Every structure is written in C-alpha cells, then in structure tokens.
Amino acid sequence: LGTLAGPVAAEIVTGEWNSEGAQFDMMDLVELVEKTFGRDDPTLAAPIVDGVADYGPVVRRIKERWGDATRQLLNELWPWVETVAQEALDIRGGTLTGEAIDALRPDGLPEGPGRNPMD
C-alpha cells in the first residue's frame, strides 16, 4: 500500500488519477507485486508484448485490488497528512525527521509497522 499511497493521495487531492505522474511509482509497484504474487495470480504479472512488459493491465488490477483499502487508510490519516505537510511548509528546508512526524501523530492512531516492538 505504501507505494500506491502517493498516486492515490494525488487522486484524492485532484480528483483524477494521474497516470503520467504515477508512472514510476506504479512501475516499482508492479515489479514488487509480480515478485510477490505473480506466480500465484497471473493477472498480477505484466504481459510481454513485442518484447516489452505491458504494465497497464497490472496497474488496473492493482488499483482494483488495493486502491480502495489505500484510499480508506489515507482518508483516516488525512488530518495527520495535512498537519505534517503544513509543518514541512512552515520550517526552513521543508524536511521533517521521523521523530518530528511521529510527534505530530494525533491521539488514537495505531502505531505503524516497525514502531511497535510487538510487530
């Protein structure tokens, strides 16, 4: 979901899927999904057309399979996303550390992977 989050966030903001803007994220995601699920689900492996991988059908399948879950998660986290974005705009350099981002976390959000020693 992490690699899909950027393009889905852009879609939430603009109301449209930006195929060109999401191109490199989706290429990375297709490769990850192919390696993880491609053997078990051939619809998640890019067909080769004239020696070139056609990512289009796999991108559509990824959006169908994980797009709604990603959108739902982003909608739940959106107030935090807005807070972090505003904080980055307000500081010189626009770069926040992970600790600074965590400090902006609203109460009630679950801990993310890698942050909870029980994960």
mmCIF file of N, CA and C in Angstrom:
data_model
loop_
_atom_site.group_PDB
_atom_site.id
_atom_site.type_symbol
_atom_site.label_atom_id
_atom_site.label_comp_id
_atom_site.label_asym_id
_atom_site.label_seq_id
_atom_site.Cartn_x
_atom_site.Cartn_y
_atom_site.Cartn_z
ATOM 1 N N LEU A 1 0.812 -1.202 0.000
ATOM 2 C CA LEU A 1 0.000 0.000 0.000
ATOM 3 C C LEU A 1 0.852 1.262 0.000
ATOM 4 N N GLY A 2 2.061 1.157 0.556
ATOM 5 C CA GLY A 2 2.913 2.338 0.659
ATOM 6 C C GLY A 2 3.235 2.963 -0.681
ATOM 7 N N THR A 3 3.604 2.169 -1.669
ATOM 8 C CA THR A 3 3.951 2.702 -2.987
ATOM 9 C C THR A 3 2.717 3.217 -3.715
ATOM 10 N N LEU A 4 1.573 2.639 -3.436
ATOM 11 C CA LEU A 4 0.318 3.071 -4.047
ATOM 12 C C LEU A 4 -0.212 4.343 -3.393
ATOM 13 N N ALA A 5 0.234 4.628 -2.168
ATOM 14 C CA ALA A 5 -0.303 5.758 -1.410
ATOM 15 C C ALA A 5 -0.054 7.104 -2.084
ATOM 16 N N GLY A 6 1.118 7.306 -2.673
ATOM 17 C CA GLY A 6 1.410 8.590 -3.318
ATOM 18 C C GLY A 6 0.445 8.906 -4.448
ATOM 19 N N PRO A 7 0.304 7.996 -5.422
ATOM 20 C CA PRO A 7 -0.643 8.260 -6.501
ATOM 21 C C PRO A 7 -2.096 8.371 -6.025
ATOM 22 N N VAL A 8 -2.483 7.573 -5.028
ATOM 23 C CA VAL A 8 -3.856 7.655 -4.514
ATOM 24 C C VAL A 8 -4.058 8.979 -3.779
ATOM 25 N N ALA A 9 -3.055 9.430 -3.027
ATOM 26 C CA ALA A 9 -3.154 10.728 -2.353
ATOM 27 C C ALA A 9 -3.318 11.848 -3.381
ATOM 28 N N ALA A 10 -2.564 11.781 -4.462
ATOM 29 C CA ALA A 10 -2.705 12.783 -5.527
ATOM 30 C C ALA A 10 -4.107 12.736 -6.115
ATOM 31 N N GLU A 11 -4.655 11.538 -6.264
ATOM 32 C CA GLU A 11 -6.016 11.398 -6.787
ATOM 33 C C GLU A 11 -7.037 11.997 -5.821
ATOM 34 N N ILE A 12 -6.827 11.809 -4.514
ATOM 35 C CA ILE A 12 -7.733 12.390 -3.523
ATOM 36 C C ILE A 12 -7.723 13.914 -3.638
ATOM 37 N N VAL A 13 -6.545 14.489 -3.786
ATOM 38 C CA VAL A 13 -6.408 15.946 -3.840
ATOM 39 C C VAL A 13 -6.974 16.516 -5.138
ATOM 40 N N THR A 14 -6.655 15.884 -6.271
ATOM 41 C CA THR A 14 -7.039 16.450 -7.573
ATOM 42 C C THR A 14 -8.360 15.919 -8.110
ATOM 43 N N GLY A 15 -8.775 14.754 -7.606
ATOM 44 C CA GLY A 15 -9.998 14.136 -8.116
ATOM 45 C C GLY A 15 -9.779 13.303 -9.361
ATOM 46 N N GLU A 16 -8.539 13.199 -9.812
ATOM 47 C CA GLU A 16 -8.236 12.433 -11.021
ATOM 48 C C GLU A 16 -6.983 11.592 -10.821
ATOM 49 N N TRP A 17 -6.972 10.416 -11.455
ATOM 50 C CA TRP A 17 -5.786 9.562 -11.447
ATOM 51 C C TRP A 17 -4.799 10.131 -12.451
ATOM 52 N N ASN A 18 -3.571 10.394 -12.027
ATOM 53 C CA ASN A 18 -2.548 10.978 -12.887
ATOM 54 C C ASN A 18 -1.607 9.867 -13.350
ATOM 55 N N SER A 19 -1.937 9.244 -14.473
ATOM 56 C CA SER A 19 -1.137 8.125 -14.976
ATOM 57 C C SER A 19 0.314 8.512 -15.203
ATOM 58 N N GLU A 20 0.526 9.683 -15.779
ATOM 59 C CA GLU A 20 1.897 10.115 -16.062
ATOM 60 C C GLU A 20 2.664 10.380 -14.770
ATOM 61 N N GLY A 21 2.040 11.059 -13.825
ATOM 62 C CA GLY A 21 2.699 11.363 -12.559
ATOM 63 C C GLY A 21 2.963 10.130 -11.713
ATOM 64 N N ALA A 22 2.110 9.116 -11.865
ATOM 65 C CA ALA A 22 2.238 7.889 -11.065
ATOM 66 C C ALA A 22 3.102 6.838 -11.745
ATOM 67 N N GLN A 23 3.602 7.134 -12.926
ATOM 68 C CA GLN A 23 4.280 6.140 -13.761
ATOM 69 C C GLN A 23 5.395 5.397 -13.030
ATOM 70 N N PHE A 24 6.306 6.107 -12.397
ATOM 71 C CA PHE A 24 7.449 5.434 -11.773
ATOM 72 C C PHE A 24 7.042 4.698 -10.502
ATOM 73 N N ASP A 25 6.116 5.285 -9.724
ATOM 74 C CA ASP A 25 5.597 4.573 -8.551
ATOM 75 C C ASP A 25 4.948 3.268 -8.981
ATOM 76 N N MET A 26 4.160 3.320 -10.039
ATOM 77 C CA MET A 26 3.435 2.129 -10.471
ATOM 78 C C MET A 26 4.379 1.087 -11.069
ATOM 79 N N MET A 27 5.433 1.517 -11.760
ATOM 80 C CA MET A 27 6.407 0.548 -12.274
ATOM 81 C C MET A 27 7.066 -0.198 -11.115
ATOM 82 N N ASP A 28 7.445 0.543 -10.071
ATOM 83 C CA ASP A 28 8.031 -0.096 -8.885
ATOM 84 C C ASP A 28 7.031 -1.043 -8.237
ATOM 85 N N LEU A 29 5.785 -0.600 -8.139
ATOM 86 C CA LEU A 29 4.757 -1.415 -7.504
ATOM 87 C C LEU A 29 4.463 -2.671 -8.311
ATOM 88 N N VAL A 30 4.396 -2.547 -9.633
ATOM 89 C CA VAL A 30 4.158 -3.720 -10.484
ATOM 90 C C VAL A 30 5.266 -4.746 -10.273
ATOM 91 N N GLU A 31 6.507 -4.297 -10.244
ATOM 92 C CA GLU A 31 7.620 -5.232 -10.035
ATOM 93 C C GLU A 31 7.514 -5.920 -8.678
ATOM 94 N N LEU A 32 7.178 -5.160 -7.642
ATOM 95 C CA LEU A 32 7.021 -5.733 -6.305
ATOM 96 C C LEU A 32 5.872 -6.740 -6.269
ATOM 97 N N VAL A 33 4.744 -6.373 -6.851
ATOM 98 C CA VAL A 33 3.569 -7.254 -6.859
ATOM 99 C C VAL A 33 3.847 -8.507 -7.676
ATOM 100 N N GLU A 34 4.512 -8.352 -8.827
ATOM 101 C CA GLU A 34 4.857 -9.523 -9.646
ATOM 102 C C GLU A 34 5.715 -10.507 -8.862
ATOM 103 N N LYS A 35 6.726 -9.988 -8.187
ATOM 104 C CA LYS A 35 7.625 -10.863 -7.427
ATOM 105 C C LYS A 35 6.906 -11.529 -6.263
ATOM 106 N N THR A 36 5.945 -10.823 -5.674
ATOM 107 C CA THR A 36 5.251 -11.339 -4.504
ATOM 108 C C THR A 36 4.097 -12.262 -4.869
ATOM 109 N N PHE A 37 3.285 -11.878 -5.860
ATOM 110 C CA PHE A 37 2.051 -12.601 -6.155
ATOM 111 C C PHE A 37 1.956 -13.159 -7.569
ATOM 112 N N GLY A 38 2.858 -12.758 -8.461
ATOM 113 C CA GLY A 38 2.748 -13.098 -9.879
ATOM 114 C C GLY A 38 2.683 -14.574 -10.182
ATOM 115 N N ARG A 39 3.375 -15.375 -9.413
ATOM 116 C CA ARG A 39 3.364 -16.815 -9.655
ATOM 117 C C ARG A 39 1.996 -17.425 -9.352
ATOM 118 N N ASP A 40 1.370 -16.938 -8.276
ATOM 119 C CA ASP A 40 0.074 -17.472 -7.854
ATOM 120 C C ASP A 40 -1.098 -16.834 -8.589
ATOM 121 N N ASP A 41 -0.934 -15.623 -9.078
ATOM 122 C CA ASP A 41 -2.014 -14.904 -9.757
ATOM 123 C C ASP A 41 -1.463 -14.290 -11.041
ATOM 124 N N PRO A 42 -1.647 -14.983 -12.173
ATOM 125 C CA PRO A 42 -1.086 -14.492 -13.438
ATOM 126 C C PRO A 42 -1.598 -13.113 -13.853
ATOM 127 N N THR A 43 -2.753 -12.674 -13.319
ATOM 128 C CA THR A 43 -3.241 -11.336 -13.670
ATOM 129 C C THR A 43 -2.383 -10.250 -13.033
ATOM 130 N N LEU A 44 -1.480 -10.656 -12.133
ATOM 131 C CA LEU A 44 -0.589 -9.688 -11.495
ATOM 132 C C LEU A 44 0.824 -9.764 -12.061
ATOM 133 N N ALA A 45 0.958 -10.349 -13.234
ATOM 134 C CA ALA A 45 2.232 -10.391 -13.955
ATOM 135 C C ALA A 45 2.042 -9.649 -15.276
ATOM 136 N N ALA A 46 2.922 -8.711 -15.564
ATOM 137 C CA ALA A 46 2.800 -7.909 -16.783
ATOM 138 C C ALA A 46 3.019 -8.776 -18.015
ATOM 139 N N PRO A 47 2.068 -8.752 -18.958
ATOM 140 C CA PRO A 47 2.282 -9.496 -20.198
ATOM 141 C C PRO A 47 3.391 -8.840 -21.023
ATOM 142 N N ILE A 48 4.099 -9.652 -21.759
ATOM 143 C CA ILE A 48 5.160 -9.150 -22.636
ATOM 144 C C ILE A 48 4.581 -9.010 -24.041
ATOM 145 N N VAL A 49 4.634 -7.796 -24.581
ATOM 146 C CA VAL A 49 4.126 -7.507 -25.919
ATOM 147 C C VAL A 49 5.292 -6.982 -26.744
ATOM 148 N N ASP A 50 5.655 -7.727 -27.786
ATOM 149 C CA ASP A 50 6.794 -7.361 -28.636
ATOM 150 C C ASP A 50 8.059 -7.127 -27.805
ATOM 151 N N GLY A 51 8.271 -7.984 -26.831
ATOM 152 C CA GLY A 51 9.472 -7.919 -26.012
ATOM 153 C C GLY A 51 9.468 -6.856 -24.928
ATOM 154 N N VAL A 52 8.328 -6.169 -24.752
ATOM 155 C CA VAL A 52 8.237 -5.095 -23.755
ATOM 156 C C VAL A 52 7.109 -5.419 -22.782
ATOM 157 N N ALA A 53 7.373 -5.256 -21.486
ATOM 158 C CA ALA A 53 6.346 -5.508 -20.477
ATOM 159 C C ALA A 53 5.249 -4.450 -20.580
ATOM 160 N N ASP A 54 3.995 -4.905 -20.616
ATOM 161 C CA ASP A 54 2.831 -4.014 -20.654
ATOM 162 C C ASP A 54 2.275 -3.912 -19.236
ATOM 163 N N TYR A 55 2.605 -2.816 -18.550
ATOM 164 C CA TYR A 55 2.203 -2.648 -17.158
ATOM 165 C C TYR A 55 0.736 -2.253 -16.991
ATOM 166 N N GLY A 56 0.100 -1.764 -18.038
ATOM 167 C CA GLY A 56 -1.271 -1.255 -17.944
ATOM 168 C C GLY A 56 -2.261 -2.196 -17.281
ATOM 169 N N PRO A 57 -2.379 -3.448 -17.757
ATOM 170 C CA PRO A 57 -3.351 -4.354 -17.138
ATOM 171 C C PRO A 57 -3.053 -4.638 -15.668
ATOM 172 N N VAL A 58 -1.786 -4.703 -15.320
ATOM 173 C CA VAL A 58 -1.423 -4.983 -13.925
ATOM 174 C C VAL A 58 -1.728 -3.768 -13.049
ATOM 175 N N VAL A 59 -1.465 -2.571 -13.554
ATOM 176 C CA VAL A 59 -1.785 -1.355 -12.807
ATOM 177 C C VAL A 59 -3.281 -1.305 -12.523
ATOM 178 N N ARG A 60 -4.097 -1.609 -13.535
ATOM 179 C CA ARG A 60 -5.553 -1.618 -13.324
ATOM 180 C C ARG A 60 -5.945 -2.635 -12.260
ATOM 181 N N ARG A 61 -5.340 -3.811 -12.316
ATOM 182 C CA ARG A 61 -5.649 -4.869 -11.340
ATOM 183 C C ARG A 61 -5.215 -4.453 -9.934
ATOM 184 N N ILE A 62 -4.059 -3.827 -9.805
ATOM 185 C CA ILE A 62 -3.580 -3.354 -8.500
ATOM 186 C C ILE A 62 -4.548 -2.321 -7.935
ATOM 187 N N LYS A 63 -4.965 -1.374 -8.782
ATOM 188 C CA LYS A 63 -5.913 -0.354 -8.325
ATOM 189 C C LYS A 63 -7.226 -0.998 -7.891
ATOM 190 N N GLU A 64 -7.706 -1.994 -8.644
ATOM 191 C CA GLU A 64 -8.948 -2.684 -8.276
ATOM 192 C C GLU A 64 -8.794 -3.419 -6.948
ATOM 193 N N ARG A 65 -7.656 -4.064 -6.776
ATOM 194 C CA ARG A 65 -7.456 -4.939 -5.616
ATOM 195 C C ARG A 65 -7.103 -4.172 -4.341
ATOM 196 N N TRP A 66 -6.268 -3.126 -4.445
ATOM 197 C CA TRP A 66 -5.778 -2.439 -3.253
ATOM 198 C C TRP A 66 -6.088 -0.947 -3.208
ATOM 199 N N GLY A 67 -6.651 -0.402 -4.268
ATOM 200 C CA GLY A 67 -6.917 1.038 -4.311
ATOM 201 C C GLY A 67 -7.870 1.515 -3.234
ATOM 202 N N ASP A 68 -8.987 0.800 -3.036
ATOM 203 C CA ASP A 68 -9.965 1.227 -2.033
ATOM 204 C C ASP A 68 -9.398 1.165 -0.621
ATOM 205 N N ALA A 69 -8.647 0.105 -0.313
ATOM 206 C CA ALA A 69 -8.049 -0.014 1.027
ATOM 207 C C ALA A 69 -7.045 1.110 1.264
ATOM 208 N N THR A 70 -6.280 1.442 0.238
ATOM 209 C CA THR A 70 -5.307 2.529 0.352
ATOM 210 C C THR A 70 -6.024 3.855 0.551
ATOM 211 N N ARG A 71 -7.083 4.082 -0.228
ATOM 212 C CA ARG A 71 -7.870 5.317 -0.120
ATOM 213 C C ARG A 71 -8.489 5.443 1.277
ATOM 214 N N GLN A 72 -9.037 4.342 1.792
ATOM 215 C CA GLN A 72 -9.652 4.362 3.118
ATOM 216 C C GLN A 72 -8.617 4.707 4.192
ATOM 217 N N LEU A 73 -7.454 4.080 4.117
ATOM 218 C CA LEU A 73 -6.393 4.357 5.087
ATOM 219 C C LEU A 73 -5.947 5.816 5.005
ATOM 220 N N LEU A 74 -5.772 6.315 3.796
ATOM 221 C CA LEU A 74 -5.367 7.714 3.635
ATOM 222 C C LEU A 74 -6.434 8.663 4.169
ATOM 223 N N ASN A 75 -7.707 8.350 3.929
ATOM 224 C CA ASN A 75 -8.775 9.201 4.449
ATOM 225 C C ASN A 75 -8.760 9.239 5.973
ATOM 226 N N GLU A 76 -8.474 8.100 6.599
ATOM 227 C CA GLU A 76 -8.382 8.056 8.060
ATOM 228 C C GLU A 76 -7.197 8.870 8.565
ATOM 229 N N LEU A 77 -6.109 8.848 7.804
ATOM 230 C CA LEU A 77 -4.883 9.538 8.209
ATOM 231 C C LEU A 77 -4.782 10.967 7.679
ATOM 232 N N TRP A 78 -5.742 11.393 6.845
ATOM 233 C CA TRP A 78 -5.612 12.664 6.136
ATOM 234 C C TRP A 78 -5.367 13.865 7.044
ATOM 235 N N PRO A 79 -6.044 13.976 8.195
ATOM 236 C CA PRO A 79 -5.734 15.127 9.056
ATOM 237 C C PRO A 79 -4.256 15.162 9.463
ATOM 238 N N TRP A 80 -3.674 14.003 9.695
ATOM 239 C CA TRP A 80 -2.253 13.929 10.046
ATOM 240 C C TRP A 80 -1.401 14.316 8.836
ATOM 241 N N VAL A 81 -1.780 13.836 7.654
ATOM 242 C CA VAL A 81 -1.059 14.183 6.425
ATOM 243 C C VAL A 81 -1.043 15.699 6.245
ATOM 244 N N GLU A 82 -2.201 16.329 6.436
ATOM 245 C CA GLU A 82 -2.299 17.786 6.293
ATOM 246 C C GLU A 82 -1.418 18.501 7.323
ATOM 247 N N THR A 83 -1.433 18.012 8.555
ATOM 248 C CA THR A 83 -0.621 18.615 9.618
ATOM 249 C C THR A 83 0.864 18.505 9.293
ATOM 250 N N VAL A 84 1.286 17.328 8.861
ATOM 251 C CA VAL A 84 2.696 17.118 8.511
ATOM 252 C C VAL A 84 3.084 18.001 7.325
ATOM 253 N N ALA A 85 2.230 18.066 6.312
ATOM 254 C CA ALA A 85 2.527 18.897 5.139
ATOM 255 C C ALA A 85 2.659 20.364 5.532
ATOM 256 N N GLN A 86 1.749 20.848 6.370
ATOM 257 C CA GLN A 86 1.815 22.249 6.794
ATOM 258 C C GLN A 86 3.074 22.520 7.609
ATOM 259 N N GLU A 87 3.419 21.589 8.487
ATOM 260 C CA GLU A 87 4.639 21.741 9.289
ATOM 261 C C GLU A 87 5.872 21.794 8.381
ATOM 262 N N ALA A 88 5.905 20.937 7.361
ATOM 263 C CA ALA A 88 7.038 20.937 6.426
ATOM 264 C C ALA A 88 7.114 22.254 5.665
ATOM 265 N N LEU A 89 5.960 22.822 5.322
ATOM 266 C CA LEU A 89 5.950 24.111 4.630
ATOM 267 C C LEU A 89 6.403 25.249 5.543
ATOM 268 N N ASP A 90 6.106 25.116 6.836
ATOM 269 C CA ASP A 90 6.406 26.190 7.784
ATOM 270 C C ASP A 90 7.872 26.254 8.202
ATOM 271 N N ILE A 91 8.604 25.141 8.066
ATOM 272 C CA ILE A 91 10.001 25.159 8.508
ATOM 273 C C ILE A 91 10.930 25.407 7.327
ATOM 274 N N ARG A 92 12.093 25.937 7.632
ATOM 275 C CA ARG A 92 13.064 26.196 6.576
ATOM 276 C C ARG A 92 13.614 24.867 6.072
ATOM 277 N N GLY A 93 13.642 24.680 4.781
ATOM 278 C CA GLY A 93 14.146 23.449 4.184
ATOM 279 C C GLY A 93 13.062 22.424 3.920
ATOM 280 N N GLY A 94 11.946 22.519 4.631
ATOM 281 C CA GLY A 94 10.819 21.628 4.370
ATOM 282 C C GLY A 94 11.049 20.172 4.682
ATOM 283 N N THR A 95 12.063 19.861 5.490
ATOM 284 C CA THR A 95 12.364 18.467 5.793
ATOM 285 C C THR A 95 12.072 18.190 7.260
ATOM 286 N N LEU A 96 11.289 17.135 7.508
ATOM 287 C CA LEU A 96 10.976 16.722 8.870
ATOM 288 C C LEU A 96 11.626 15.379 9.155
ATOM 289 N N THR A 97 12.086 15.202 10.367
ATOM 290 C CA THR A 97 12.609 13.896 10.768
ATOM 291 C C THR A 97 11.436 12.967 11.082
ATOM 292 N N GLY A 98 11.715 11.685 11.134
ATOM 293 C CA GLY A 98 10.686 10.727 11.529
ATOM 294 C C GLY A 98 10.146 11.033 12.908
ATOM 295 N N GLU A 99 11.030 11.447 13.819
ATOM 296 C CA GLU A 99 10.599 11.804 15.172
ATOM 297 C C GLU A 99 9.648 12.995 15.150
ATOM 298 N N ALA A 100 9.942 13.988 14.317
ATOM 299 C CA ALA A 100 9.072 15.160 14.225
ATOM 300 C C ALA A 100 7.705 14.775 13.672
ATOM 301 N N ILE A 101 7.691 13.895 12.688
ATOM 302 C CA ILE A 101 6.422 13.431 12.116
ATOM 303 C C ILE A 101 5.641 12.645 13.159
ATOM 304 N N ASP A 102 6.316 11.758 13.883
ATOM 305 C CA ASP A 102 5.646 10.989 14.937
ATOM 306 C C ASP A 102 5.070 11.901 16.015
ATOM 307 N N ALA A 103 5.780 12.983 16.333
ATOM 308 C CA ALA A 103 5.307 13.905 17.363
ATOM 309 C C ALA A 103 4.006 14.595 16.952
ATOM 310 N N LEU A 104 3.737 14.655 15.660
ATOM 311 C CA LEU A 104 2.509 15.276 15.156
ATOM 312 C C LEU A 104 1.344 14.289 15.072
ATOM 313 N N ARG A 105 1.600 13.030 15.385
ATOM 314 C CA ARG A 105 0.579 11.973 15.288
ATOM 315 C C ARG A 105 -0.592 12.289 16.221
ATOM 316 N N PRO A 106 -1.812 12.306 15.684
ATOM 317 C CA PRO A 106 -2.980 12.529 16.546
ATOM 318 C C PRO A 106 -3.183 11.357 17.506
ATOM 319 N N ASP A 107 -3.755 11.646 18.651
ATOM 320 C CA ASP A 107 -4.089 10.586 19.597
ATOM 321 C C ASP A 107 -5.075 9.623 18.953
ATOM 322 N N GLY A 108 -4.937 8.356 19.281
ATOM 323 C CA GLY A 108 -5.893 7.359 18.806
ATOM 324 C C GLY A 108 -5.478 6.621 17.553
ATOM 325 N N LEU A 109 -4.444 7.098 16.853
ATOM 326 C CA LEU A 109 -3.984 6.373 15.669
ATOM 327 C C LEU A 109 -3.150 5.183 16.108
ATOM 328 N N PRO A 110 -3.307 4.044 15.434
ATOM 329 C CA PRO A 110 -2.478 2.890 15.789
ATOM 330 C C PRO A 110 -1.022 3.146 15.420
ATOM 331 N N GLU A 111 -0.132 2.496 16.122
ATOM 332 C CA GLU A 111 1.288 2.581 15.795
ATOM 333 C C GLU A 111 1.520 1.954 14.430
ATOM 334 N N GLY A 112 2.435 2.515 13.665
ATOM 335 C CA GLY A 112 2.760 1.969 12.352
ATOM 336 C C GLY A 112 3.710 0.795 12.462
ATOM 337 N N PRO A 113 3.880 0.019 11.380
ATOM 338 C CA PRO A 113 4.818 -1.099 11.397
ATOM 339 C C PRO A 113 6.230 -0.616 11.701
ATOM 340 N N GLY A 114 6.939 -1.400 12.487
ATOM 341 C CA GLY A 114 8.303 -1.050 12.814
ATOM 342 C C GLY A 114 8.431 -0.108 13.996
ATOM 343 N N ARG A 115 7.343 0.484 14.427
ATOM 344 C CA ARG A 115 7.373 1.402 15.555
ATOM 345 C C ARG A 115 6.953 0.697 16.845
ATOM 346 N N ASN A 116 6.125 -0.313 16.708
ATOM 347 C CA ASN A 116 5.637 -1.057 17.858
ATOM 348 C C ASN A 116 6.516 -2.289 18.033
ATOM 349 N N PRO A 117 7.190 -2.423 19.172
ATOM 350 C CA PRO A 117 8.078 -3.577 19.347
ATOM 351 C C PRO A 117 7.346 -4.910 19.290
ATOM 352 N N MET A 118 6.025 -4.897 19.375
ATOM 353 C CA MET A 118 5.255 -6.135 19.311
ATOM 354 C C MET A 118 4.976 -6.568 17.872
ATOM 355 N N ASP A 119 5.277 -5.710 16.876
ATOM 356 C CA ASP A 119 5.039 -6.070 15.460
ATOM 357 C C ASP A 119 6.006 -7.137 15.027
#
